[in-house]
Amino acid sequence: HRVQRPLPAPHAMVVEVSVGKVDERLVKAVPSPFLSIRVGETRRQSPLQENEVYRFPAVVGDLFKVDLFARVGTIRVPLKCDGDVEVKIPNGLKGSTGDDSYSITLGVSGVDQKMSGMPTFGATGRITRHKAALHAKMYLDEHAVQQTLQAIIQILLNDRPDQPYDYMID
């Protein structure tokens, strides 16, 4: 049972879709379900949780798409592998014997950001928030900014100087 809210007028800044009560039968039948909602060209997905709010850019139209996925299995794969890697994902579905697994071959390679065709912050044109966040993270990681800031804050908290900004600059 879902509460329907009218979509905002086309001049609105965002569309919000919130998850209300989730049917208990679904929770029992599908372990760790994922919800995927698409409004226009934007998709948001995450583990299904009550009270979760998804925000989308406003679009012209009166429909949005909702998909519900069951997690079949999960495995973590090191990013440092290069080339094709065969991944065996344990079957996490109810009733599996534990010996079951699914095999997927993935091609993994490091790609220079400048050569990948991905837009950079100086590029013209629209960039999604997700892509902007990925680019920001790649930039911060490339220059070890987060680790440096964490070290500065740790030193600052240990020494607790009276003039923290002057201390950080020195």
Coordinates of C-alpha atoms in Angstrom, one line a residue:
H1 CA 0.0 0.0 0.0
R2 CA 1.5 3.3 -1.1
V3 CA 0.5 6.8 -0.4
Q4 CA 0.4 8.7 -3.7
R5 CA 1.5 12.3 -3.7
P6 CA 0.8 14.5 -6.7
L7 CA 3.9 15.4 -8.7
P8 CA 4.9 19.0 -8.4
A9 CA 4.3 21.4 -11.2
P10 CA 6.9 21.5 -14.0
H11 CA 8.5 24.7 -12.5
A12 CA 9.3 22.9 -9.2
M13 CA 12.9 22.4 -8.3
V14 CA 12.8 18.7 -7.3
V15 CA 10.6 15.7 -7.2
E16 CA 10.6 13.8 -3.9
V17 CA 9.6 10.2 -3.6
S18 CA 9.4 8.7 -0.1
V19 CA 9.1 5.1 1.0
G20 CA 6.2 4.5 3.3
K21 CA 5.2 1.2 5.0
V22 CA 6.8 -1.9 3.4
D23 CA 4.7 -5.0 3.2
E24 CA 5.9 -7.5 5.8
R25 CA 5.4 -10.4 3.3
L26 CA 8.0 -8.8 1.0
V27 CA 10.5 -8.4 3.8
K28 CA 10.1 -12.1 4.7
A29 CA 10.2 -13.4 1.1
V30 CA 13.0 -11.3 -0.3
P31 CA 16.2 -11.0 1.8
S32 CA 17.8 -7.5 1.5
P33 CA 15.6 -6.2 -1.4
F34 CA 16.8 -3.2 -3.4
L35 CA 14.5 -0.4 -4.6
S36 CA 15.2 1.4 -7.9
I37 CA 13.2 4.5 -8.9
R38 CA 13.6 6.3 -12.2
V39 CA 12.2 9.8 -12.8
G40 CA 13.0 11.0 -16.3
E41 CA 16.7 10.2 -17.0
T42 CA 17.7 10.0 -13.3
R43 CA 17.8 6.7 -11.4
R44 CA 18.2 6.3 -7.6
Q45 CA 18.6 2.9 -6.0
S46 CA 19.5 1.6 -2.6
P47 CA 18.5 -1.1 -0.1
L48 CA 14.7 -0.9 0.5
Q49 CA 14.1 1.0 3.8
E50 CA 11.0 2.6 5.2
N51 CA 11.2 6.4 5.4
E52 CA 13.9 6.7 2.7
V53 CA 13.5 9.8 0.6
Y54 CA 14.7 10.0 -3.0
R55 CA 15.1 13.4 -4.7
F56 CA 15.1 13.9 -8.4
P57 CA 15.4 16.9 -10.7
A58 CA 11.9 18.0 -11.8
V59 CA 10.8 16.7 -15.2
V60 CA 7.9 17.1 -17.5
G61 CA 5.7 14.0 -17.4
D62 CA 3.4 12.2 -15.1
L63 CA 4.9 8.8 -14.6
F64 CA 8.0 7.3 -12.8
K65 CA 9.3 3.8 -12.8
V66 CA 9.8 1.6 -9.8
D67 CA 11.8 -1.7 -9.8
L68 CA 12.4 -4.0 -6.9
F69 CA 15.4 -6.3 -7.0
A70 CA 16.4 -9.2 -4.9
R71 CA 20.1 -9.6 -4.0
V72 CA 21.2 -12.9 -5.4
G73 CA 24.7 -12.8 -3.9
T74 CA 27.6 -10.5 -3.0
I75 CA 31.3 -10.7 -3.1
R76 CA 34.0 -8.0 -2.8
V77 CA 36.7 -7.9 -5.6
P78 CA 40.0 -6.1 -5.2
L79 CA 40.3 -3.1 -7.6
K80 CA 44.0 -3.8 -8.0
C81 CA 43.3 -6.7 -10.3
D82 CA 43.9 -6.1 -14.0
G83 CA 42.4 -7.8 -17.0
D84 CA 39.7 -10.5 -16.9
V85 CA 38.8 -11.9 -13.5
E86 CA 36.3 -14.7 -12.8
V87 CA 34.2 -13.8 -9.9
K88 CA 32.2 -16.5 -8.1
I89 CA 29.3 -15.0 -6.2
P90 CA 27.7 -17.2 -3.5
N91 CA 24.0 -17.8 -3.9
G92 CA 22.3 -15.9 -1.2
L93 CA 18.7 -16.9 -2.1
K94 CA 16.5 -18.7 0.3
G95 CA 16.7 -22.5 -0.1
S96 CA 20.2 -22.5 -1.5
T97 CA 22.6 -25.2 -0.2
G98 CA 25.5 -22.8 0.3
D99 CA 27.5 -24.8 -2.3
D100 CA 25.8 -22.8 -5.1
S101 CA 27.6 -20.0 -6.7
Y102 CA 27.3 -18.0 -9.9
S103 CA 30.3 -17.2 -12.0
I104 CA 30.8 -13.9 -13.8
T105 CA 33.8 -12.8 -15.8
L106 CA 34.6 -9.1 -15.4
G107 CA 37.1 -7.1 -17.3
V108 CA 39.0 -4.7 -15.0
S109 CA 41.4 -2.1 -16.0
G110 CA 42.7 1.3 -14.8
V111 CA 41.9 4.1 -17.1
D112 CA 43.5 7.5 -17.0
Q113 CA 40.8 10.0 -16.1
K114 CA 41.8 12.4 -18.8
M115 CA 41.7 9.7 -21.5
S116 CA 38.5 8.1 -20.3
G117 CA 36.1 10.5 -22.0
M118 CA 34.6 11.4 -18.6
P119 CA 34.0 15.2 -18.3
T120 CA 36.2 17.2 -16.0
F121 CA 35.1 20.2 -13.9
G122 CA 36.3 22.7 -16.5
A123 CA 34.2 21.1 -19.2
T124 CA 31.1 22.8 -20.5
G125 CA 27.7 21.0 -20.4
R126 CA 25.6 19.4 -17.8
I127 CA 27.2 17.1 -15.2
T128 CA 25.0 15.1 -12.8
R129 CA 25.5 15.4 -9.0
H130 CA 26.6 11.7 -8.9
K131 CA 29.2 12.3 -11.6
A132 CA 30.4 15.5 -9.9
A133 CA 30.8 13.6 -6.7
L134 CA 32.7 10.8 -8.4
H135 CA 35.0 13.4 -10.1
A136 CA 35.5 15.2 -6.8
K137 CA 36.4 11.9 -5.0
M138 CA 38.8 11.0 -7.8
Y139 CA 40.5 14.4 -7.5
L140 CA 40.8 14.2 -3.7
D141 CA 42.1 10.7 -3.9
E142 CA 44.6 11.5 -6.6
H143 CA 46.1 14.3 -4.6
A144 CA 45.7 12.6 -1.1
V145 CA 43.8 15.7 0.1
Q146 CA 41.5 13.7 2.5
Q147 CA 44.5 12.0 4.2
T148 CA 46.4 15.3 4.5
L149 CA 43.4 17.1 6.1
Q150 CA 42.8 14.2 8.5
A151 CA 46.4 14.3 9.6
I152 CA 46.2 18.1 10.1
I153 CA 43.1 17.8 12.2
Q154 CA 44.6 15.0 14.2
I155 CA 47.7 17.1 15.0
L156 CA 45.4 20.1 15.8
L157 CA 43.3 18.1 18.2
N158 CA 46.4 16.6 19.9
D159 CA 48.2 20.0 20.3
R160 CA 45.1 22.2 20.8
P161 CA 46.8 25.6 20.1
D162 CA 45.1 28.9 21.0
Q163 CA 45.2 30.1 17.4
P164 CA 44.2 27.0 15.4
Y165 CA 44.1 28.8 12.0
D166 CA 47.6 30.3 12.4
Y167 CA 48.9 27.0 13.7
M168 CA 47.5 25.1 10.6
I169 CA 49.1 27.7 8.2
D170 CA 52.5 27.3 9.9

